[in-house]
PDB file of C-alpha atoms in Angstrom:
ATOM      1  CA  MET A 271      50.342  19.165 -43.461  1.00  0.00           C
ATOM      2  CA  ALA A 272      51.458  19.810 -46.758  1.00  0.00           C
ATOM      3  CA  LEU A 273      50.290  17.238 -49.951  1.00  0.00           C
ATOM      4  CA  LYS A 274      53.535  15.494 -50.959  1.00  0.00           C
ATOM      5  CA  ILE A 275      53.099  13.512 -54.317  1.00  0.00           C
ATOM      6  CA  THR A 276      55.205  12.344 -56.830  1.00  0.00           C
ATOM      7  CA  VAL A 277      54.814  11.625 -60.487  1.00  0.00           C
ATOM      8  CA  ASP A 278      56.576   9.053 -62.132  1.00  0.00           C
ATOM      9  CA  PRO A 279      56.888   9.789 -65.838  1.00  0.00           C
ATOM     10  CA  ASP A 280      57.841   6.426 -66.696  1.00  0.00           C
ATOM     11  CA  ALA A 281      55.167   4.781 -65.366  1.00  0.00           C
ATOM     12  CA  ALA A 282      52.689   3.325 -67.280  1.00  0.00           C
ATOM     13  CA  GLU A 283      49.372   5.606 -65.853  1.00  0.00           C
ATOM     14  CA  PRO A 284      49.261   8.572 -67.249  1.00  0.00           C
ATOM     15  CA  PRO A 285      50.255  11.773 -64.747  1.00  0.00           C
ATOM     16  CA  PHE A 286      46.678  12.870 -63.889  1.00  0.00           C
ATOM     17  CA  GLU A 287      45.626   9.370 -63.236  1.00  0.00           C
ATOM     18  CA  GLN A 288      48.637   9.156 -60.762  1.00  0.00           C
ATOM     19  CA  ILE A 289      47.525  12.164 -59.327  1.00  0.00           C
ATOM     20  CA  ARG A 290      44.079  11.490 -59.352  1.00  0.00           C
ATOM     21  CA  ALA A 291      44.809   7.863 -57.420  1.00  0.00           C
ATOM     22  CA  ARG A 292      47.131   9.184 -54.755  1.00  0.00           C
ATOM     23  CA  ILE A 293      44.649  11.709 -53.438  1.00  0.00           C
ATOM     24  CA  ALA A 294      41.690   9.390 -53.652  1.00  0.00           C
ATOM     25  CA  GLY A 295      43.891   6.992 -51.438  1.00  0.00           C
ATOM     26  CA  LEU A 296      45.100   9.439 -49.070  1.00  0.00           C
ATOM     27  CA  ALA A 297      41.381  10.666 -48.719  1.00  0.00           C
ATOM     28  CA  ARG A 298      39.918   7.045 -47.981  1.00  0.00           C
ATOM     29  CA  SER A 299      42.877   6.309 -45.672  1.00  0.00           C
ATOM     30  CA  GLY A 300      42.117   9.619 -43.621  1.00  0.00           C
ATOM     31  CA  GLU A 301      45.722  10.981 -44.096  1.00  0.00           C
ATOM     32  CA  LEU A 302      44.019  13.872 -46.006  1.00  0.00           C
ATOM     33  CA  PRO A 303      41.011  14.474 -43.667  1.00  0.00           C
ATOM     34  CA  VAL A 304      37.495  16.100 -44.737  1.00  0.00           C
ATOM     35  CA  GLY A 305      37.949  19.610 -45.239  1.00  0.00           C
ATOM     36  CA  TYR A 306      41.505  19.746 -46.205  1.00  0.00           C
ATOM     37  CA  LYS A 307      41.973  22.326 -48.588  1.00  0.00           C
ATOM     38  CA  LEU A 308      44.171  21.197 -51.953  1.00  0.00           C
ATOM     39  CA  PRO A 309      46.650  23.114 -53.553  1.00  0.00           C
ATOM     40  CA  THR A 310      45.721  25.139 -56.424  1.00  0.00           C
ATOM     41  CA  VAL A 311      45.860  23.846 -59.738  1.00  0.00           C
ATOM     42  CA  ARG A 312      48.289  26.073 -61.223  1.00  0.00           C
ATOM     43  CA  GLY A 313      50.750  25.982 -57.927  1.00  0.00           C
ATOM     44  CA  PHE A 314      50.374  22.509 -57.644  1.00  0.00           C
ATOM     45  CA  ALA A 315      51.220  22.096 -61.635  1.00  0.00           C
ATOM     46  CA  GLU A 316      54.276  24.142 -61.138  1.00  0.00           C
ATOM     47  CA  GLU A 317      55.294  22.036 -57.817  1.00  0.00           C
ATOM     48  CA  LEU A 318      54.976  18.939 -59.434  1.00  0.00           C
ATOM     49  CA  GLY A 319      56.639  20.195 -62.951  1.00  0.00           C
ATOM     50  CA  LEU A 320      53.482  19.378 -64.934  1.00  0.00           C
ATOM     51  CA  ALA A 321      51.048  21.283 -67.194  1.00  0.00           C
ATOM     52  CA  ALA A 322      48.178  22.814 -65.006  1.00  0.00           C
ATOM     53  CA  ASN A 323      45.958  21.094 -67.374  1.00  0.00           C
ATOM     54  CA  THR A 324      46.844  17.670 -66.094  1.00  0.00           C
ATOM     55  CA  VAL A 325      46.488  18.827 -62.647  1.00  0.00           C
ATOM     56  CA  ALA A 326      43.065  20.227 -63.363  1.00  0.00           C
ATOM     57  CA  LYS A 327      42.168  17.107 -65.272  1.00  0.00           C
ATOM     58  CA  ALA A 328      43.196  15.078 -61.747  1.00  0.00           C
ATOM     59  CA  TYR A 329      40.795  17.442 -59.978  1.00  0.00           C
ATOM     60  CA  ARG A 330      38.014  16.996 -62.145  1.00  0.00           C
ATOM     61  CA  ALA A 331      37.721  13.257 -61.923  1.00  0.00           C
ATOM     62  CA  LEU A 332      38.360  13.490 -58.139  1.00  0.00           C
ATOM     63  CA  GLU A 333      35.256  16.108 -58.046  1.00  0.00           C
ATOM     64  CA  ALA A 334      33.498  13.610 -60.397  1.00  0.00           C
ATOM     65  CA  ASP A 335      33.797  10.665 -57.951  1.00  0.00           C
ATOM     66  CA  GLY A 336      32.835  12.581 -54.780  1.00  0.00           C
ATOM     67  CA  VAL A 337      36.634  12.461 -53.411  1.00  0.00           C
ATOM     68  CA  ILE A 338      36.833  16.303 -53.134  1.00  0.00           C
ATOM     69  CA  GLU A 339      34.727  19.408 -53.614  1.00  0.00           C
ATOM     70  CA  THR A 340      35.395  22.740 -55.313  1.00  0.00           C
ATOM     71  CA  ARG A 341      34.037  25.689 -53.582  1.00  0.00           C
ATOM     72  CA  GLY A 342      34.635  28.598 -56.492  1.00  0.00           C
ATOM     73  CA  ARG A 343      37.243  30.955 -55.616  1.00  0.00           C
ATOM     74  CA  HIS A 344      37.717  29.394 -52.305  1.00  0.00           C
ATOM     75  CA  GLY A 345      39.323  25.939 -53.728  1.00  0.00           C
ATOM     76  CA  SER A 346      39.153  22.592 -53.393  1.00  0.00           C
ATOM     77  CA  PHE A 347      38.636  20.352 -50.283  1.00  0.00           C
ATOM     78  CA  ILE A 348      38.404  16.801 -49.712  1.00  0.00           C
ATOM     79  CA  ALA A 349      34.658  15.953 -49.359  1.00  0.00           C
ATOM     80  CA  ALA A 350      33.167  13.755 -46.491  1.00  0.00           C
ATOM     81  CA  PRO A 351      33.201  10.375 -47.860  1.00  0.00           C
ATOM     82  CA  GLY A 352      30.222   7.731 -48.477  1.00  0.00           C
ATOM     83  CA  ASP A 353      27.384   9.592 -49.282  1.00  0.00           C
ATOM     84  CA  THR A 354      28.562  11.192 -52.712  1.00  0.00           C
ATOM     85  CA  ALA A 355      30.000   7.745 -53.854  1.00  0.00           C
ATOM     86  CA  ALA A 356      27.375   5.987 -52.911  1.00  0.00           C
ATOM     87  CA  ARG A 357      24.562   7.999 -54.450  1.00  0.00           C
ATOM     88  CA  GLU A 358      26.647   7.815 -57.861  1.00  0.00           C
ATOM     89  CA  ALA A 359      26.977   3.835 -57.596  1.00  0.00           C
ATOM     90  CA  ALA A 360      23.327   3.936 -57.258  1.00  0.00           C
ATOM     91  CA  SER A 361      23.137   6.339 -60.209  1.00  0.00           C
ATOM     92  CA  ALA A 362      25.365   4.146 -62.516  1.00  0.00           C
ATOM     93  CA  ALA A 363      23.729   0.819 -61.410  1.00  0.00           C
ATOM     94  CA  ALA A 364      20.104   2.226 -62.455  1.00  0.00           C
ATOM     95  CA  ALA A 365      21.902   3.569 -65.807  1.00  0.00           C
ATOM     96  CA  PHE A 366      22.956  -0.037 -66.277  1.00  0.00           C
ATOM     97  CA  ALA A 367      19.806  -1.640 -65.384  1.00  0.00           C
ATOM     98  CA  GLU A 368      17.821   0.719 -67.586  1.00  0.00           C
ATOM     99  CA  ARG A 369      20.060  -0.123 -70.486  1.00  0.00           C
ATOM    100  CA  ALA A 370      20.368  -3.503 -69.890  1.00  0.00           C
ATOM    101  CA  HIS A 371      16.379  -3.807 -69.840  1.00  0.00           C
ATOM    102  CA  ARG A 372      16.268  -1.828 -73.037  1.00  0.00           C
ATOM    103  CA  LEU A 373      18.656  -4.307 -74.931  1.00  0.00           C
ATOM    104  CA  GLY A 374      16.076  -6.670 -73.742  1.00  0.00           C
ATOM    105  CA  LEU A 375      18.629  -8.793 -71.659  1.00  0.00           C
ATOM    106  CA  ASP A 376      16.719 -10.733 -68.661  1.00  0.00           C
ATOM    107  CA  ARG A 377      17.424 -10.195 -64.900  1.00  0.00           C
ATOM    108  CA  GLU A 378      20.254 -13.014 -65.054  1.00  0.00           C
ATOM    109  CA  ALA A 379      22.017 -12.137 -68.418  1.00  0.00           C
ATOM    110  CA  ALA A 380      22.144  -8.780 -66.821  1.00  0.00           C
ATOM    111  CA  ARG A 381      23.466  -9.511 -63.590  1.00  0.00           C
ATOM    112  CA  ALA A 382      25.912 -11.949 -65.371  1.00  0.00           C
ATOM    113  CA  ALA A 383      27.320  -8.880 -67.386  1.00  0.00           C
ATOM    114  CA  ALA A 384      27.464  -6.614 -64.072  1.00  0.00           C
ATOM    115  CA  GLU A 385      29.416  -9.321 -62.189  1.00  0.00           C
ATOM    116  CA  GLU A 386      31.721  -9.976 -64.955  1.00  0.00           C
ATOM    117  CA  ALA A 387      32.372  -6.261 -65.497  1.00  0.00           C
ATOM    118  CA  LEU A 388      32.961  -5.974 -61.231  1.00  0.00           C
ATOM    119  CA  ARG A 389      35.326  -9.111 -61.387  1.00  0.00           C
ATOM    120  CA  ALA A 390      37.442  -7.366 -64.197  1.00  0.00           C
ATOM    121  CA  VAL A 391      37.981  -4.306 -62.126  1.00  0.00           C
ATOM    122  CA  TYR A 392      37.953  -6.050 -58.782  1.00  0.00           C
ATOM    123  CA  GLY A 393      39.611  -8.939 -59.531  1.00  0.00           C
TER     124      GLY A 393
END
């Protein structure tokens, strides 16, 4: 199975974000199965007609989100879903709660801020 992604140079989203979003979507849908080996940064950049740094930035974002895992010289692979994302979300929520507490917000003000942020992102 070859990874087929196109990048629209006229889109509002930068190319690295288009790559990140498409790979993340394919991984979430199962079209890219766990363990699927992604193309090398350099090879994928050539295929897409982009700078290697653009693809590398997308891969770094995907790794930070737990969508892919990089195994050194062996390459980058689609990671198992769930565990990493849940851990990252719990860590982000804990950091938010600590920060809100340090800012002196009570529980309801912190919850309202979190709800507003979720509404802004999820609609």
